[in-house]
JSON list of C-alpha atoms in Angstrom, two decimals:
[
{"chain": "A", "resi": 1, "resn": "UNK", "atom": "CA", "xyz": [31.52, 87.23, 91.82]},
{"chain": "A", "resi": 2, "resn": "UNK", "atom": "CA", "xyz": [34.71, 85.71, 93.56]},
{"chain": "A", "resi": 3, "resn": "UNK", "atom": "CA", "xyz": [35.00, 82.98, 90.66]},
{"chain": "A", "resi": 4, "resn": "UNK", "atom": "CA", "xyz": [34.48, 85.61, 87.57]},
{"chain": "A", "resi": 5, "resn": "UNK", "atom": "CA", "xyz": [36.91, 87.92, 89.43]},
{"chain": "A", "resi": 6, "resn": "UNK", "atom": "CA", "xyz": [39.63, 84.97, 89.95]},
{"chain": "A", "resi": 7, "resn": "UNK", "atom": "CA", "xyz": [38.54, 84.16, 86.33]},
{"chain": "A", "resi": 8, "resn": "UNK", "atom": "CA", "xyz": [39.55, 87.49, 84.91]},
{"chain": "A", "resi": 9, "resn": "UNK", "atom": "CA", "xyz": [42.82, 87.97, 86.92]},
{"chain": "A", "resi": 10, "resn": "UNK", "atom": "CA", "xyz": [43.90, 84.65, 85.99]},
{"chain": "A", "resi": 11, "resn": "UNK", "atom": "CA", "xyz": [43.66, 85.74, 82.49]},
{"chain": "A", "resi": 12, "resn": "UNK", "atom": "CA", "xyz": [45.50, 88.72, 83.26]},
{"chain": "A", "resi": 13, "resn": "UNK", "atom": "CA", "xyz": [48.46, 88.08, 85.25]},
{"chain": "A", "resi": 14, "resn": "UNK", "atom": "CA", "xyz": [48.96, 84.98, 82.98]},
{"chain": "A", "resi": 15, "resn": "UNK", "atom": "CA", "xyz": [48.53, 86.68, 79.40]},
{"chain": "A", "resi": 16, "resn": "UNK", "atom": "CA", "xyz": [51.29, 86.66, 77.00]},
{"chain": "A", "resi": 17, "resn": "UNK", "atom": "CA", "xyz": [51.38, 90.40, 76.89]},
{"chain": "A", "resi": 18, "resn": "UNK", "atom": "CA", "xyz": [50.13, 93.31, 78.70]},
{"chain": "A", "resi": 19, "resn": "UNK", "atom": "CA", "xyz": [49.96, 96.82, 77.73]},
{"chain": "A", "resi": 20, "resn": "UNK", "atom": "CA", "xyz": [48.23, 100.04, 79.80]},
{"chain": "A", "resi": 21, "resn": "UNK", "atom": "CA", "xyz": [49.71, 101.29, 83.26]},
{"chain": "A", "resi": 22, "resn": "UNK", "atom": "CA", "xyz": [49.00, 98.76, 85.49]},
{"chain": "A", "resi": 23, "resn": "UNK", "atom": "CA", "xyz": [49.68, 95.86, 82.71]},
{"chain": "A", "resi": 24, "resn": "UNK", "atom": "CA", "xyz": [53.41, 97.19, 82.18]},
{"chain": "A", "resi": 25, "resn": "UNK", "atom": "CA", "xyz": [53.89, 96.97, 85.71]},
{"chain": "A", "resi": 26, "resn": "UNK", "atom": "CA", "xyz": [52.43, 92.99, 85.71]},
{"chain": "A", "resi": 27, "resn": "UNK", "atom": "CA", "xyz": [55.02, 92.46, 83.09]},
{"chain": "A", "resi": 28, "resn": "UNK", "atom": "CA", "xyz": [57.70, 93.94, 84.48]},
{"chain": "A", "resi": 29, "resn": "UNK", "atom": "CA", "xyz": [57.18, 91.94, 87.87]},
{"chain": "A", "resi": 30, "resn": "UNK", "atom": "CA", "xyz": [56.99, 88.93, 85.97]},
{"chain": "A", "resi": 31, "resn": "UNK", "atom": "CA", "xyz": [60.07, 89.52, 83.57]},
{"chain": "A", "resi": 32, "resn": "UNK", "atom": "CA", "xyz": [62.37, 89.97, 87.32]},
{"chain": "A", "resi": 33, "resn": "UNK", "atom": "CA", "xyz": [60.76, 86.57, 89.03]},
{"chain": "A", "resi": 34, "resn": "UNK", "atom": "CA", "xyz": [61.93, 83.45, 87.96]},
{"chain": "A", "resi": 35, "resn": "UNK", "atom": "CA", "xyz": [58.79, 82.87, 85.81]},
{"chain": "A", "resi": 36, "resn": "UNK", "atom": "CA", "xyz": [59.99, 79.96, 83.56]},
{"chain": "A", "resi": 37, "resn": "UNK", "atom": "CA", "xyz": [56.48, 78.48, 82.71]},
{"chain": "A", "resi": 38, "resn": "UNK", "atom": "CA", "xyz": [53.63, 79.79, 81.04]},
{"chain": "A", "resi": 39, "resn": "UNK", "atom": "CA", "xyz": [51.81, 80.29, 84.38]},
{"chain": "A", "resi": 40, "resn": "UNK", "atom": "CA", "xyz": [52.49, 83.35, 86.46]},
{"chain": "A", "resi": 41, "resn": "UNK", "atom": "CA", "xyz": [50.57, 83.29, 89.81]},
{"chain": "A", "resi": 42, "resn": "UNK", "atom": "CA", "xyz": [47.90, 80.35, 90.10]},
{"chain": "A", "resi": 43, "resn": "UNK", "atom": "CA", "xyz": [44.06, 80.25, 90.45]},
{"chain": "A", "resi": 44, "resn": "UNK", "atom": "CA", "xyz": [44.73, 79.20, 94.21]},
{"chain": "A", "resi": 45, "resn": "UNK", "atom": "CA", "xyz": [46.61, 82.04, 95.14]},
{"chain": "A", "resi": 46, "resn": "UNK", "atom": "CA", "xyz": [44.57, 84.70, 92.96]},
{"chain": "A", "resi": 47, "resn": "UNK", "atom": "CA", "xyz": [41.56, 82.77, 94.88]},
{"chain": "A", "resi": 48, "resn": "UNK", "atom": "CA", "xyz": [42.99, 83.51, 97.90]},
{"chain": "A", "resi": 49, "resn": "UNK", "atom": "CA", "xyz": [44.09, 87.69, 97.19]},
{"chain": "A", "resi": 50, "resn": "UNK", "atom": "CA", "xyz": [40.94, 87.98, 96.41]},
{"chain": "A", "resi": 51, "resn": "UNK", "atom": "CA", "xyz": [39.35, 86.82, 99.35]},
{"chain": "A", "resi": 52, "resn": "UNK", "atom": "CA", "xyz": [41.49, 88.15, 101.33]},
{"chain": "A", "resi": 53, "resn": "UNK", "atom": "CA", "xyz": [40.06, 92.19, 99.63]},
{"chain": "A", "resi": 54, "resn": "UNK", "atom": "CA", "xyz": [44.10, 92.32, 98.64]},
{"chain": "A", "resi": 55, "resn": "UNK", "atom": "CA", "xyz": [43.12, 92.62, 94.36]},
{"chain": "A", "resi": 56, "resn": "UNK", "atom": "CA", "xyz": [39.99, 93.05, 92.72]},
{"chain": "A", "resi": 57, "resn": "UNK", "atom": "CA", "xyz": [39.32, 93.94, 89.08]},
{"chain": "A", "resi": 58, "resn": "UNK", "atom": "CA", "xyz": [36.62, 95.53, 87.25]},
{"chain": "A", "resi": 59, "resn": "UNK", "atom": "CA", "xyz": [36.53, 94.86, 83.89]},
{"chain": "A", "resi": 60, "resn": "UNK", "atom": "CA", "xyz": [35.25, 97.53, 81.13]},
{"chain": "A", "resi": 61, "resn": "UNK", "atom": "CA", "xyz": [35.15, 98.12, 77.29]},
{"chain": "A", "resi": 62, "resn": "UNK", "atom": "CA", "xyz": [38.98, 99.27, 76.90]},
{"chain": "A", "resi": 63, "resn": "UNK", "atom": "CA", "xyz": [40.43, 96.94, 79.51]},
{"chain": "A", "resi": 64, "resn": "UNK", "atom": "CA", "xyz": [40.42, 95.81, 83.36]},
{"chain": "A", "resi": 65, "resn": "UNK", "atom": "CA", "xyz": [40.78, 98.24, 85.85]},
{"chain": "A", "resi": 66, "resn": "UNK", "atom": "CA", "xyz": [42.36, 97.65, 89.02]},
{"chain": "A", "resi": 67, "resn": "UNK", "atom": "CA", "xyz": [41.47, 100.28, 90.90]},
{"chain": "A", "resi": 68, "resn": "UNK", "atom": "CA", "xyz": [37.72, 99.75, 91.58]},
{"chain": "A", "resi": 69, "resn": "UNK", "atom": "CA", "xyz": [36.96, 102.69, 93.75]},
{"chain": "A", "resi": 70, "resn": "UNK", "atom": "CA", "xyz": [37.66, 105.32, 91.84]},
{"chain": "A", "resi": 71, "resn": "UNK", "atom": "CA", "xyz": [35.44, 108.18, 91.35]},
{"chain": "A", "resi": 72, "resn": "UNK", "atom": "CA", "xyz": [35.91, 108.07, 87.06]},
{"chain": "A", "resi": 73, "resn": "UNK", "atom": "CA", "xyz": [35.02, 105.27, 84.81]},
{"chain": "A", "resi": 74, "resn": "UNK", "atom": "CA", "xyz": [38.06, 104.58, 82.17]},
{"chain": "A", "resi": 75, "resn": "UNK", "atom": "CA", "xyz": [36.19, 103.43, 79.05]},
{"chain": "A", "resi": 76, "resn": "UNK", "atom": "CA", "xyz": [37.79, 105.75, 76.66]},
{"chain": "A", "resi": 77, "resn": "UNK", "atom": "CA", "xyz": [40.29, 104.80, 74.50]},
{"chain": "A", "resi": 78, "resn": "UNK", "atom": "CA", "xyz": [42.78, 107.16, 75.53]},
{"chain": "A", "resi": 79, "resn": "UNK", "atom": "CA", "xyz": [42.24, 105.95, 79.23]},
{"chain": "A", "resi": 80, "resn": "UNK", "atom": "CA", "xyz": [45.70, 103.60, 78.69]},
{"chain": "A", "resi": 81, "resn": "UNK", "atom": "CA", "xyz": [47.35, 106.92, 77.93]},
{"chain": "A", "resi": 82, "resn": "UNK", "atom": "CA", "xyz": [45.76, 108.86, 81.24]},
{"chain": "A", "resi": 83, "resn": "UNK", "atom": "CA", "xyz": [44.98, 105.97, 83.70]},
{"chain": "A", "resi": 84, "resn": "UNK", "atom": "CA", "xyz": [47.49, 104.55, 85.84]},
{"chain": "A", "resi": 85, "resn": "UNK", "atom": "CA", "xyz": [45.51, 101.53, 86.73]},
{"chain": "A", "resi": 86, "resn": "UNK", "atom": "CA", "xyz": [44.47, 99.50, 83.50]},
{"chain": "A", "resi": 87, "resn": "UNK", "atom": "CA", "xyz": [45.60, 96.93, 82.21]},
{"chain": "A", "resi": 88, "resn": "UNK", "atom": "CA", "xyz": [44.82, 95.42, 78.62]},
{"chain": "A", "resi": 89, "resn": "UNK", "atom": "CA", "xyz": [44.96, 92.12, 77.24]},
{"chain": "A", "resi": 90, "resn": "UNK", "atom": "CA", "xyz": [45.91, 91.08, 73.76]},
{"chain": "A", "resi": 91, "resn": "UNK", "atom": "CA", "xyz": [41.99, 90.14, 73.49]},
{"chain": "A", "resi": 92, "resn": "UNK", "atom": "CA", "xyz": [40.63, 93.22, 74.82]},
{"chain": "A", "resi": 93, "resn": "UNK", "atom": "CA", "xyz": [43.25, 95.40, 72.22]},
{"chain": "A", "resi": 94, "resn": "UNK", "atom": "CA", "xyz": [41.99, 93.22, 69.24]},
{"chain": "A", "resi": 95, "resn": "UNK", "atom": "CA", "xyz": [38.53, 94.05, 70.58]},
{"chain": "A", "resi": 96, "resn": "UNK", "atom": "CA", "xyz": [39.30, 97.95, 69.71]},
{"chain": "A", "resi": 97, "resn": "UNK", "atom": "CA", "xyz": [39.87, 97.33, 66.27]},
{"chain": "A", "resi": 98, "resn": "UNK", "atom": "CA", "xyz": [36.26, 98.20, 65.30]},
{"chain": "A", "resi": 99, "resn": "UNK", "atom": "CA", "xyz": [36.14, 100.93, 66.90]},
{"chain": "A", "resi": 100, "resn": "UNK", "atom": "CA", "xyz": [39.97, 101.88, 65.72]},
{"chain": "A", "resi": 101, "resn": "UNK", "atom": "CA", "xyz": [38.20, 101.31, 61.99]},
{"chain": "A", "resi": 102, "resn": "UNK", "atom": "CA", "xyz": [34.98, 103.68, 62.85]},
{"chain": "A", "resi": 103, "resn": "UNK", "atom": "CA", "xyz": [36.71, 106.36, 64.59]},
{"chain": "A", "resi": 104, "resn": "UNK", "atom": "CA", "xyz": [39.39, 106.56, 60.91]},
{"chain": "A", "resi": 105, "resn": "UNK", "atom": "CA", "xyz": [36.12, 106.75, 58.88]},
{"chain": "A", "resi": 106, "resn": "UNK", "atom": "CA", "xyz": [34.62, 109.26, 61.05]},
{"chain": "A", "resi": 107, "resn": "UNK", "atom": "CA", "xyz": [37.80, 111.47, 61.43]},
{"chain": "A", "resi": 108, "resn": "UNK", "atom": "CA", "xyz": [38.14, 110.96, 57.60]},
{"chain": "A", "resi": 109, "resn": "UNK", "atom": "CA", "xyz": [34.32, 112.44, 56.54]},
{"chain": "A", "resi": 110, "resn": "UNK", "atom": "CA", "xyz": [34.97, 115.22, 59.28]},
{"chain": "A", "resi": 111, "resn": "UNK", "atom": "CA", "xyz": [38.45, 116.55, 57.75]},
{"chain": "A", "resi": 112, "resn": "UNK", "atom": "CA", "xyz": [36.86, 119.05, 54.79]},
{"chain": "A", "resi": 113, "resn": "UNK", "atom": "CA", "xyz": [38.79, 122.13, 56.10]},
{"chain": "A", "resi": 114, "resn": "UNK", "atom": "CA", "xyz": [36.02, 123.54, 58.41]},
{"chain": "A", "resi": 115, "resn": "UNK", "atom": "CA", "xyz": [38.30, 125.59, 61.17]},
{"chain": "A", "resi": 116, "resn": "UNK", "atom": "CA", "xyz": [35.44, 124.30, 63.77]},
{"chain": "A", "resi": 117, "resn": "UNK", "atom": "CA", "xyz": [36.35, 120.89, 63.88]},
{"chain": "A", "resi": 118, "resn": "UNK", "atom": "CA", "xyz": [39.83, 121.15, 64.54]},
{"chain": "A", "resi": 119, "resn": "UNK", "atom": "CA", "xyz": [39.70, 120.03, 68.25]},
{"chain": "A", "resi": 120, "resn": "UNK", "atom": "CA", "xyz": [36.94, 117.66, 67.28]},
{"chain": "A", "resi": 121, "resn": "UNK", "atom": "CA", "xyz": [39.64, 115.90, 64.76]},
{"chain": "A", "resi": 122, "resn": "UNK", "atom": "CA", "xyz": [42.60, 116.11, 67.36]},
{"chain": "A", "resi": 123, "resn": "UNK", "atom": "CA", "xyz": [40.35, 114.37, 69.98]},
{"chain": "A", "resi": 124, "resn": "UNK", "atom": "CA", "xyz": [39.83, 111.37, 67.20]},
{"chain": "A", "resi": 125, "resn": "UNK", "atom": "CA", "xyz": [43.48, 111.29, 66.17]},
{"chain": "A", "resi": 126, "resn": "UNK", "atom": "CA", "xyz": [44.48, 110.86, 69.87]},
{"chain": "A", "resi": 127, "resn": "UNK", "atom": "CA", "xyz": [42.37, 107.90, 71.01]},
{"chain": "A", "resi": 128, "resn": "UNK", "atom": "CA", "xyz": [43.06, 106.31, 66.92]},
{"chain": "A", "resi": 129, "resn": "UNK", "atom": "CA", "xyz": [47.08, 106.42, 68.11]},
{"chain": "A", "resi": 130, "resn": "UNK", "atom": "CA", "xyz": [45.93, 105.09, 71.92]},
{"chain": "A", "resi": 131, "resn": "UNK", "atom": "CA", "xyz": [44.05, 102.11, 69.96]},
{"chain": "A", "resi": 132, "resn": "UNK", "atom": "CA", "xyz": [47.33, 101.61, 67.94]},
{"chain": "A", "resi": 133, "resn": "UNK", "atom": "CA", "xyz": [49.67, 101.50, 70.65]},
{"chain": "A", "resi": 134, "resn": "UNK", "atom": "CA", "xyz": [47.94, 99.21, 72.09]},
{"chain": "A", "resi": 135, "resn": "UNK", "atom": "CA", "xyz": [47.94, 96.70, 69.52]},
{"chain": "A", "resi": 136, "resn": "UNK", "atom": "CA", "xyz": [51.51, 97.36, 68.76]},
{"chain": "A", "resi": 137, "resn": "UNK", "atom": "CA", "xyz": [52.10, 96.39, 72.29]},
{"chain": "A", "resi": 138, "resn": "UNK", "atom": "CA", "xyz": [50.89, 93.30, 71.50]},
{"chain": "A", "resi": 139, "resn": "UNK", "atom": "CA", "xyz": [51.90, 92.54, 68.00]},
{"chain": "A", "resi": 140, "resn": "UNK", "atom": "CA", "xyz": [48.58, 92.65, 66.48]},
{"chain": "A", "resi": 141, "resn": "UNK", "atom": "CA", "xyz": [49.06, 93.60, 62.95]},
{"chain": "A", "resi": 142, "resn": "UNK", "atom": "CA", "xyz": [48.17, 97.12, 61.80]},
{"chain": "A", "resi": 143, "resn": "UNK", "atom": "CA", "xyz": [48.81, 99.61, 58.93]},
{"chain": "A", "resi": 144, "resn": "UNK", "atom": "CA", "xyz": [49.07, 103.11, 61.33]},
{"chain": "A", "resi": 145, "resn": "UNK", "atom": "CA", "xyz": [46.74, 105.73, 60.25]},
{"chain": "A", "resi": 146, "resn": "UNK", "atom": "CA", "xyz": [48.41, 108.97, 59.45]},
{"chain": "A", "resi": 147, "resn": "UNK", "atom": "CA", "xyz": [46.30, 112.10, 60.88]},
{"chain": "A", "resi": 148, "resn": "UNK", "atom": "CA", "xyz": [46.56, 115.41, 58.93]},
{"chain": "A", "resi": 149, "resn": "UNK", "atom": "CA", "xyz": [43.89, 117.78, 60.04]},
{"chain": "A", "resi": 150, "resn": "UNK", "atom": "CA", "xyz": [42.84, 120.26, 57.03]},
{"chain": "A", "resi": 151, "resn": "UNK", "atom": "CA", "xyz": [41.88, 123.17, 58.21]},
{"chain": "A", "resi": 152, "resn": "UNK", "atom": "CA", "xyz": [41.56, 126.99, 58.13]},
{"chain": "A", "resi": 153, "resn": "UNK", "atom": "CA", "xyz": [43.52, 127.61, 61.21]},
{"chain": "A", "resi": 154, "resn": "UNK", "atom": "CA", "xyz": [45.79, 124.88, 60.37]},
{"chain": "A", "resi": 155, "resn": "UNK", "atom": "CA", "xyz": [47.42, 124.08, 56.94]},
{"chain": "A", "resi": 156, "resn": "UNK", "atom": "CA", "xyz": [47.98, 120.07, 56.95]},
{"chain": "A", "resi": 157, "resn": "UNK", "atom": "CA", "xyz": [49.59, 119.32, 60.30]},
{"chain": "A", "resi": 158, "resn": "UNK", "atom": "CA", "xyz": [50.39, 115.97, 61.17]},
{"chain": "A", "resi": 159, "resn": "UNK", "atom": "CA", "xyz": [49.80, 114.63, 64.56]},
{"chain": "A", "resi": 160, "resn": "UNK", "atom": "CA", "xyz": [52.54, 112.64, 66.41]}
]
């Protein structure tokens, strides 16, 4: 467990970019150091913060979690909007793409004007803009998906 742990937060300390709570505050540590080299904090000493209980990670669908006893699991895509703790990698964004693509189609066959689904639709819309934060934080290439819901309570409102 120790070597897929050091494994992961090597990956994660030393990734290009970071987006999600925790992963702004990586890259904001790094941008004051004198980090000149494409390696941020070594296998060694990652090896040895681990060992030592001072990091751990746990690593789930949206991202890696650094807070690993808490009492929620953040697997939703809106959890780099509400948690505190995450932190995503450029992989882990493009791995939301899918899911980015499903959740459009969904929202899409859903939006026929049936006052009902109104929250159902604003749910979607929210964790479609998470997804696309996300990969603008990371410069992964994107056309944004514009959400108007159509419905009787509401006449064509767009979401921002």
């Amino acid at each position: 467990n120790i070597g897929v742990t050091v494994d992961s937060l090597f990956e994660i300390y030393n990734s290009e970019t970071l987006s999600g709570g925790k992963g702004e505050r990586i890259a904001e540590e790094r941008s004051k150091g004198d980090y000149a080299g494409s390696i941020y904090i070594s296998r060694d000493e990652i090896d040895r913060q681990v060992r030592n209980g001072a990091v751990n990670v746990v690593e789930h669908p949206t991202g890696y979690c650094f807070k690993p006893d808490c009492s929620r699991i953040c697997s939703s895509d809106r959890s780099s909007k509400t948690c505190q703790y995450e932190a995503i990698t450029p992989d882990k964004a493009r791995s939301r793409i899918p899911s980015r693509d499903r959740l459009i189609e969904r929202f899409k066959a859903l939006n026929d004007g049936r006052f009902y689904m109104a929250n159902i639709l604003t749910d979607m819309a929210l964790k479609i803009e998470a997804i696309e934060q996300n990969l603008a934080a990371h410069n992964i290439e994107f056309t944004p998906f514009k959400a108007y819901i159509i419905a009787n309570s509401i006449a064509y409102k767009e979401l921002q």
